[in-house]
Coordinates of C-alpha atoms and ligand atoms in Angstrom, one line a residue:
X864 CA -5.6 -47.8 -117.5
X865 CA -5.7 -44.1 -118.6
X866 CA -2.8 -42.0 -117.4
X867 CA -3.4 -39.8 -114.3
X868 CA -3.1 -35.9 -114.8
X869 CA 0.2 -34.4 -115.6
X870 CA -0.5 -32.2 -112.6
X871 CA -0.2 -34.9 -110.1
X872 CA 3.0 -36.1 -111.5
X873 CA 4.9 -32.9 -111.0
X874 CA 4.9 -32.8 -107.2
X875 CA 5.3 -35.3 -104.4
X876 CA 3.3 -35.5 -101.2
X877 CA 4.4 -33.0 -98.5
X878 CA 7.8 -34.0 -96.9
X879 CA 6.6 -32.2 -93.7
X880 CA 3.7 -34.4 -93.2
X881 CA 5.6 -37.5 -94.4
X882 CA 8.1 -36.9 -91.5
X883 CA 5.0 -36.8 -89.2
X884 CA 3.8 -40.2 -90.4
X885 CA 7.2 -41.8 -90.0
X886 CA 7.5 -40.2 -86.6
X887 CA 4.2 -41.7 -85.5
X888 CA 5.1 -45.1 -86.9
X889 CA 8.2 -45.4 -84.6
X890 CA 6.9 -43.2 -81.6
X891 CA 9.5 -40.4 -82.1
X892 CA 9.2 -36.9 -80.6
X893 CA 7.8 -35.1 -83.5
X894 CA 9.5 -31.7 -84.1
X895 CA 8.9 -31.9 -87.8
X896 CA 5.3 -30.8 -88.6
X897 CA 4.6 -27.6 -86.7
X898 CA 1.8 -28.1 -84.2
X899 CA 1.4 -27.7 -80.5
X900 CA 1.5 -30.8 -78.2
X901 CA -0.4 -28.8 -75.6
X902 CA -4.2 -28.2 -75.3
X903 CA -6.1 -25.2 -76.8
X904 CA -7.4 -22.5 -74.4
X905 CA -10.0 -24.1 -71.9
X906 CA -12.7 -21.4 -72.8
X907 CA -12.6 -22.8 -76.4
X908 CA -12.8 -26.4 -75.6
X909 CA -15.5 -25.7 -73.0
X910 CA -17.5 -23.9 -75.6
X911 CA -17.0 -26.8 -78.0
X912 CA -18.7 -29.0 -75.5
X913 CA -21.7 -26.8 -75.4
X914 CA -21.8 -26.6 -79.2
X915 CA -21.7 -30.3 -79.4
X916 CA -25.1 -30.1 -77.7
X917 CA -26.6 -27.0 -79.2
X918 CA -25.3 -27.1 -82.7
X919 CA -25.0 -25.9 -85.5
X920 CA -24.3 -29.2 -87.1
X921 CA -25.2 -28.3 -90.5
X922 CA -23.4 -26.1 -93.1
X923 CA -22.6 -22.6 -92.1
X924 CA -23.0 -19.8 -94.7
X925 CA -20.5 -20.8 -97.3
X926 CA -18.3 -17.8 -96.8
X927 CA -18.1 -18.3 -93.1
X928 CA -20.6 -18.0 -90.2
X929 CA -21.9 -14.5 -89.8
X930 CA -20.8 -14.3 -86.1
X931 CA -17.4 -15.8 -86.7
X932 CA -16.8 -13.3 -89.7
X933 CA -17.9 -10.4 -87.5
X934 CA -15.6 -11.5 -84.6
X935 CA -12.8 -11.9 -87.0
X936 CA -13.4 -8.5 -88.5
X937 CA -13.5 -6.8 -85.0
X938 CA -10.2 -8.7 -84.0
X939 CA -8.2 -8.0 -87.2
X940 CA -9.7 -4.5 -87.7
X941 CA -8.2 -3.6 -84.3
X942 CA -4.9 -4.9 -85.5
X943 CA -5.2 -3.1 -88.8
X944 CA -6.4 0.2 -87.4
X945 CA -9.4 0.4 -89.6
X946 CA -12.9 -1.1 -90.0
X947 CA -13.0 -4.3 -91.9
X948 CA -16.3 -5.3 -93.6
X949 CA -17.0 -9.0 -92.7
X950 CA -19.3 -9.3 -95.7
X951 CA -17.0 -7.9 -98.4
X952 CA -13.4 -8.1 -97.2
X953 CA -13.3 -11.5 -95.4
X954 CA -13.7 -15.2 -96.4
X955 CA -13.5 -18.1 -94.1
X956 CA -11.6 -21.1 -95.4
X957 CA -10.6 -24.6 -94.4
X958 CA -7.2 -23.6 -92.8
X959 CA -4.5 -21.3 -94.0
X960 CA -3.8 -24.0 -96.7
X961 CA -7.1 -23.4 -98.5
X962 CA -6.7 -19.6 -98.0
X963 CA -3.4 -19.7 -99.9
X964 CA -4.7 -22.1 -102.6
X965 CA -7.7 -20.1 -102.9
X966 CA -5.8 -16.9 -103.3
X967 CA -3.5 -18.4 -106.0
X968 CA -6.4 -19.8 -107.9
X969 CA -8.2 -16.6 -107.8
X970 CA -5.2 -14.5 -109.0
X971 CA -3.3 -16.7 -111.4
X972 CA -3.9 -17.9 -114.9
X973 CA -1.8 -20.8 -116.2
X974 CA 1.5 -19.6 -117.2
X975 CA 1.5 -16.4 -114.9
X976 CA 4.6 -15.9 -112.8
X977 CA 4.6 -15.6 -109.0
X978 CA 7.6 -14.4 -106.8
X979 CA 8.5 -16.7 -104.0
X980 CA 11.1 -16.1 -101.4
X981 CA 13.5 -19.0 -100.9
X982 CA 13.5 -20.5 -98.4
X983 CA 9.7 -21.0 -98.6
X984 CA 7.0 -23.0 -96.9
X985 CA 6.7 -26.1 -99.0
X986 CA 3.0 -25.9 -99.8
X987 CA 3.7 -22.8 -102.1
X988 CA 5.4 -25.0 -104.6
X989 CA 2.4 -27.3 -105.0
X990 CA 0.1 -24.2 -104.8
X991 CA 1.8 -22.8 -107.8
X992 CA 1.6 -26.1 -109.7
X993 CA -2.1 -26.5 -108.9
X994 CA -2.9 -23.0 -110.0
X995 CA -0.7 -23.1 -113.1
X996 CA 1.7 -20.4 -111.9
X997 CA 5.5 -20.5 -112.4
X998 CA 7.5 -19.4 -109.4
X999 CA 10.4 -16.9 -109.7
X1000 CA 12.5 -17.6 -106.6
X1001 CA 14.3 -14.8 -104.9
X1002 CA 16.8 -15.7 -102.1
X1003 CA 16.5 -14.7 -98.4
X1004 CA 20.1 -14.6 -97.5
X1005 CA 21.3 -16.0 -94.3
X1006 CA 22.2 -15.2 -91.5
X1007 CA 19.5 -12.3 -91.4
X1008 CA 17.5 -13.7 -94.3
X1009 CA 17.4 -10.4 -95.9
X1010 CA 16.6 -10.0 -99.6
X1011 CA 18.6 -7.9 -102.1
X1012 CA 16.3 -5.1 -103.3
X1013 CA 17.9 -5.1 -106.8
X1014 CA 17.4 -9.0 -107.2
X1015 CA 13.8 -8.6 -106.1
X1016 CA 13.1 -5.7 -108.6
X1017 CA 14.7 -7.9 -111.3
X1018 CA 12.1 -10.6 -110.6
X1019 CA 9.4 -7.9 -110.8
X1020 CA 10.7 -7.0 -114.3
X1021 CA 9.5 -10.4 -115.5
X1022 CA 6.0 -9.0 -114.7
X1023 CA 4.8 -11.5 -112.0
X1024 CA 1.0 -11.5 -111.1
X1025 CA 1.9 -11.8 -107.5
X1026 CA 4.4 -12.3 -104.7
X1027 CA 4.0 -14.5 -101.8
X1028 CA 5.3 -13.1 -98.5
X1029 CA 5.2 -15.4 -95.4
X1030 CA 5.5 -13.1 -92.4
X1031 CA 6.7 -14.2 -90.0
X1032 CA 8.5 -16.6 -92.2
X1033 CA 8.4 -20.5 -92.1
X1034 CA 11.0 -21.9 -92.1
X1035 CA 13.6 -19.1 -91.3
X1036 CA 11.7 -17.1 -88.7
X1037 CA 12.3 -13.7 -90.5
X1038 CA 9.8 -10.9 -89.6
X1039 CA 9.6 -8.4 -92.2
X1040 CA 9.9 -4.7 -91.2
X1041 CA 7.4 -2.0 -92.2
X1042 CA 10.1 -0.6 -94.6
X1043 CA 10.5 -4.0 -96.3
X1044 CA 6.8 -4.5 -96.7
X1045 CA 6.5 -1.0 -98.1
X1046 CA 9.3 -1.8 -100.5
X1047 CA 7.7 -5.0 -101.7
X1048 CA 4.3 -3.4 -101.8
X1049 CA 5.8 -0.4 -103.8
X1050 CA 7.1 -2.9 -106.4
X1051 CA 3.7 -4.4 -106.5
X1052 CA 2.3 -0.9 -107.2
X1053 CA 4.8 -0.2 -109.9
X1054 CA 4.6 -3.5 -111.7
X1055 CA 1.0 -4.1 -111.1
X1056 CA 1.1 -7.2 -108.9
X1057 CA -0.7 -8.7 -105.9
X1058 CA 0.9 -9.2 -102.6
X1059 CA -0.3 -12.5 -101.1
X1060 CA 0.8 -12.8 -97.5
X1061 CA 0.9 -15.7 -95.2
X1062 CA 0.5 -14.4 -91.7
X1063 CA -0.4 -17.6 -89.6
X1064 CA 2.4 -16.8 -87.1
X1065 CA 1.2 -13.2 -86.7
X1066 CA 1.0 -13.6 -82.9
X1067 CA 4.2 -15.6 -82.4
X1068 CA 6.8 -12.8 -82.7
X1069 CA 9.7 -12.2 -80.3
X1070 CA 10.8 -8.7 -79.0
X1071 CA 12.2 -6.4 -80.3
X1072 CA 10.5 -7.5 -83.4
X1073 CA 6.9 -6.8 -84.0
X1074 CA 4.3 -7.9 -86.6
X1075 CA 3.2 -5.4 -89.2
X1076 CA 0.2 -6.2 -91.2
X1077 CA 0.8 -5.5 -94.9
X1078 CA -2.9 -4.9 -95.3
X1079 CA -2.7 -2.2 -92.6
X1080 CA -0.5 0.0 -94.7
X1081 CA -2.6 2.4 -96.8
X1082 CA 0.0 2.8 -99.5
X1083 CA -0.4 -0.8 -100.5
X1084 CA -3.5 -2.2 -98.9
X1085 CA -5.5 -2.5 -102.0
X1086 CA -3.2 -5.0 -103.4
X1087 CA -2.7 -7.1 -100.4
X1088 CA -4.4 -10.5 -100.0
X1089 CA -3.8 -11.8 -96.3
X1090 CA -4.0 -15.6 -95.7
X1091 CA -4.0 -16.6 -92.1
X1092 CA -5.6 -19.0 -89.7
X1093 CA -6.6 -19.7 -86.1
X1094 CA -4.5 -22.9 -86.0
X1095 CA -1.3 -21.5 -84.4
X1096 CA -2.9 -18.7 -82.5
X1097 CA -5.3 -20.8 -80.5
X1098 CA -3.5 -24.3 -80.8
X1099 CA -6.3 -25.7 -82.9
X1100 CA -4.5 -26.8 -85.9
X1101 CA -6.8 -29.8 -86.5
X1102 CA -9.9 -27.5 -86.6
X1103 CA -8.8 -26.3 -90.1
X1104 CA -10.1 -22.8 -89.6
X1105 CA -8.5 -20.2 -91.9
X1106 CA -9.4 -17.0 -93.8
X1107 CA -8.5 -14.5 -96.4
X1108 CA -8.8 -10.8 -95.9
X1109 CA -8.4 -8.7 -99.0
X1110 CA -10.0 -6.1 -101.3
X1111 CA -13.7 -6.6 -102.0
X1112 CA -13.2 -7.3 -105.7
X1113 CA -10.7 -10.2 -104.9
X1114 CA -12.7 -11.6 -102.1
X1115 CA -15.8 -11.7 -104.4
X1116 CA -14.0 -13.8 -106.8
X1117 CA -12.3 -15.9 -104.2
X1118 CA -15.6 -16.8 -102.7
X1119 CA -16.5 -18.6 -106.0
X1120 CA -13.2 -20.7 -105.8
X1121 CA -13.9 -21.5 -102.1
X1122 CA -17.5 -22.4 -102.7
X1123 CA -16.7 -25.2 -105.2
X1124 CA -13.5 -26.3 -103.5
X1125 CA -14.8 -27.0 -100.0
X1126 CA -18.3 -25.4 -99.6
X1127 CA -17.2 -24.2 -96.2
X1128 CA -15.3 -24.6 -92.9
X1129 CA -16.8 -26.8 -90.2
X1130 CA -19.7 -25.0 -88.7
X1131 CA -19.5 -26.3 -85.2
X1132 CA -15.8 -25.4 -85.0
X1133 CA -16.5 -21.9 -86.2
X1134 CA -19.1 -21.4 -83.6
X1135 CA -16.8 -22.7 -80.8
X1136 CA -13.8 -20.6 -82.0
X1137 CA -15.7 -17.3 -81.7
X1138 CA -15.0 -17.1 -78.1
X1139 CA -11.4 -17.3 -78.8
X1140 CA -11.6 -14.5 -81.4
X1141 CA -13.0 -12.4 -78.7
X1142 CA -10.2 -12.9 -76.3
X1143 CA -8.6 -9.7 -74.9
X1144 CA -5.2 -8.4 -76.0
X1145 CA -3.7 -10.1 -72.8
X1146 CA -4.2 -13.5 -74.3
X1147 CA -2.0 -12.7 -77.4
X1148 CA 0.6 -11.1 -75.0
X1149 CA 0.6 -14.2 -73.1
X1150 CA 0.9 -16.5 -76.1
X1151 CA 4.0 -14.5 -77.4
X1152 CA 5.6 -14.8 -73.9
X1153 CA 4.9 -18.4 -73.7
X1154 CA 6.6 -18.9 -77.1
X1155 CA 9.5 -16.6 -76.2
X1156 CA 10.1 -19.0 -73.0
X1157 CA 10.0 -22.1 -75.3
X1158 CA 12.4 -20.5 -77.7
X1159 CA 14.8 -19.6 -75.0
X1160 CA 14.7 -23.0 -73.4
X1161 CA 15.2 -24.8 -76.9
X1162 CA 17.9 -22.5 -78.3
X1163 CA 19.8 -22.6 -75.0
X1164 CA 19.6 -26.4 -75.2
X1165 CA 20.9 -26.5 -78.9
X1166 CA 23.7 -24.2 -77.8
X1167 CA 24.8 -26.6 -74.9
X1168 CA 24.8 -29.4 -77.3
X1169 CA 26.9 -27.3 -79.7
X1170 CA 24.5 -27.3 -82.6
X1171 CA 24.6 -24.3 -84.9
X1172 CA 21.1 -22.9 -85.5
X1173 CA 19.0 -19.8 -86.7
X1174 CA 17.5 -17.4 -84.1
X1175 CA 14.0 -17.0 -85.2
X1176 CA 12.4 -13.4 -84.9
X1177 CA 9.0 -14.9 -85.2
X1178 CA 7.3 -18.3 -85.8
X1179 CA 8.3 -21.4 -83.9
X1180 CA 10.9 -22.9 -86.3
X1181 CA 14.6 -23.3 -86.0
X1182 CA 17.0 -24.4 -88.8
X1183 CA 19.7 -26.4 -87.4
X1184 CA 23.0 -26.9 -89.2
X1185 CA 23.9 -30.7 -89.5
X1186 CA 26.8 -30.1 -92.1
X1187 CA 29.5 -31.6 -89.8
X1188 CA 27.4 -34.7 -89.3
X1189 CA 27.5 -35.4 -93.1
X1190 CA 31.3 -34.9 -93.5
X1191 CA 33.7 -37.7 -94.6
X1192 CA 34.5 -39.9 -91.7
X1193 CA 31.1 -39.8 -90.1
X1194 CA 28.5 -42.5 -90.1
X1195 CA 26.3 -40.5 -92.4
X1196 CA 29.0 -39.2 -94.7
X1197 CA 27.7 -38.1 -98.0
X1198 CA 24.1 -38.7 -97.1
X1199 CA 21.2 -36.4 -97.9
X1200 CA 19.3 -34.2 -95.4
X1201 CA 16.4 -36.5 -96.1
X1202 CA 18.3 -39.5 -95.2
X1203 CA 19.6 -37.9 -92.2
X1204 CA 16.1 -37.1 -91.0
X1205 CA 15.0 -40.5 -91.5
X1206 CA 17.9 -41.9 -89.6
X1207 CA 17.4 -39.4 -86.9
X1208 CA 13.7 -40.3 -86.4
X1209 CA 14.6 -44.0 -86.0
X1210 CA 18.0 -43.8 -84.1
X1211 CA 17.6 -40.6 -82.1
X1212 CA 13.9 -40.6 -81.7
X1213 CA 13.3 -37.0 -82.8
X1214 CA 11.7 -36.0 -86.1
X1215 CA 12.7 -32.9 -88.2
X1216 CA 12.2 -31.8 -91.7
X1217 CA 15.0 -31.8 -94.2
X1218 CA 15.9 -28.3 -95.2
X1219 CA 15.9 -29.0 -98.8
X1220 CA 12.1 -29.1 -98.9
X1221 CA 12.1 -25.4 -98.2
X1222 CA 15.1 -24.1 -100.5
X1223 CA 15.2 -23.5 -104.1
X1224 CA 19.0 -23.5 -103.7
X1225 CA 20.8 -26.8 -103.4
X1226 CA 20.9 -26.8 -99.7
X1227 CA 21.7 -30.1 -97.9
X1228 CA 23.0 -29.1 -94.5
X1229 CA 20.0 -27.9 -92.6
X1230 CA 17.1 -29.4 -90.9
X1231 CA 14.0 -27.7 -89.5
X1232 CA 12.8 -28.3 -85.9
X1233 CA 9.8 -26.7 -84.2
X1234 CA 9.5 -25.8 -80.5
X1235 CA 5.7 -25.6 -80.2
X1236 CA 5.9 -28.1 -77.3
X1237 CA 5.5 -28.4 -73.7
X1238 CA 8.7 -27.9 -71.5
X1239 CA 8.9 -31.5 -70.8
X1240 CA 8.7 -32.6 -74.4
X1241 CA 11.4 -30.0 -75.4
X1242 CA 13.7 -31.1 -72.5
X1243 CA 13.2 -34.8 -73.6
X1244 CA 13.9 -34.0 -77.2
X1245 CA 17.0 -32.0 -76.2
X1246 CA 18.3 -35.0 -74.1
X1247 CA 17.9 -37.1 -77.3
X1248 CA 19.6 -34.6 -79.6
X1249 CA 22.5 -34.4 -77.2
X1250 CA 23.5 -37.9 -78.3
X1251 CA 23.8 -36.8 -82.0
X1252 CA 27.5 -36.0 -82.0
X1253 CA 28.4 -39.3 -80.4
X1254 CA 26.1 -41.2 -82.6
X1255 CA 27.4 -39.9 -85.8
X1256 CA 31.0 -40.0 -84.4
X1257 CA 32.2 -36.7 -85.9
X1258 CA 35.9 -37.1 -86.7
X1259 CA 38.0 -34.2 -85.5
Ligands
LIG781 N1 2.8 -24.8 -91.1 C1 3.2 -26.1 -90.3 C2 4.5 -26.6 -90.7 O1 5.1 -25.9 -91.5 C3 2.2 -27.2 -90.5 C4 2.0 -27.5 -91.9 C5 0.8 -28.3 -92.2 O2 1.0 -29.5 -92.3 N2 -0.4 -27.8 -92.5 O3 5.0 -27.5 -90.2

């Protein structure tokens, strides 16, 4: 039989989603792939019931239903502090995943370089391969996950076509400050590159940090292509509703990519989600408070168990240090983080993602857990994780 494309031989399936499949197989508590285990707002599901009767059930406008784009332009326009044109500056996609893929395919030629911070959300690796781009990795250095401005400028000296900025960052929870965004955007201006942002956790930010939309900064706005989605904001990850906001010339080209990739996002789901896009500010304040409470509960629990972890400024992910559990004398001595996660799913009953899926650097001592769960699930997961030290018998 003919060989399959070289493209598909250069990357594996997503480790995040593989962990979910193993977790489902054994009935573990799934803290690997980040999605809520609680229902979306009732107003949205009530509207979905009506839409099931009333429609639409056929394609929406390829670029996004008109009322959905208008509601999105109104909501994001308020956040940006300027009017967004739903016709020329917005494109609705099948989730944030398509938004990023579409942005990359719109901007990059095969062989173009793209700057990616490490750690990074694993999709970006495959996005780069599928769009033919070569990543240049720039480390975000723990514990604060800051970048070294000189190292970043060195990367720009290689004349990348774009930089991907995940803000708030998955998996490290970094929230970029206005100054950092202006510095990165300034490099984009100086070296003539695009800034592609992934802002799907825009509403999950913990005080005193706050989210700054790169596209709202006039100094850099004409280079910013924002990818985001409704998944995390309205707890509807399965609806696959995402979008791009960007300069009109970019969006015009991205529309063509999107048209032939997917034709369009699900019409009935766009219609039902409009009511969510019209929620008042109090909804988003409540969401941030809800996640702050979950973060407190989960991090306190990890502290009680004695697990070292990051403290996210935003997003719902925590990196937990499992280095001690892989040391000589333990049950899992010398194992990889992937083997640790597979063991943990089966033996402890909690699924996590091996940290190595997010880092360019050879990192083997971290796992990523999410806390987008009900209090009950989080407590149960913490009870199980509390057995970790005894199960791996850490030698003193
Ligand atoms: N962004 C979420 C995560 O990192 C979900 C990813 C996905 O599977 N689309 O877990």
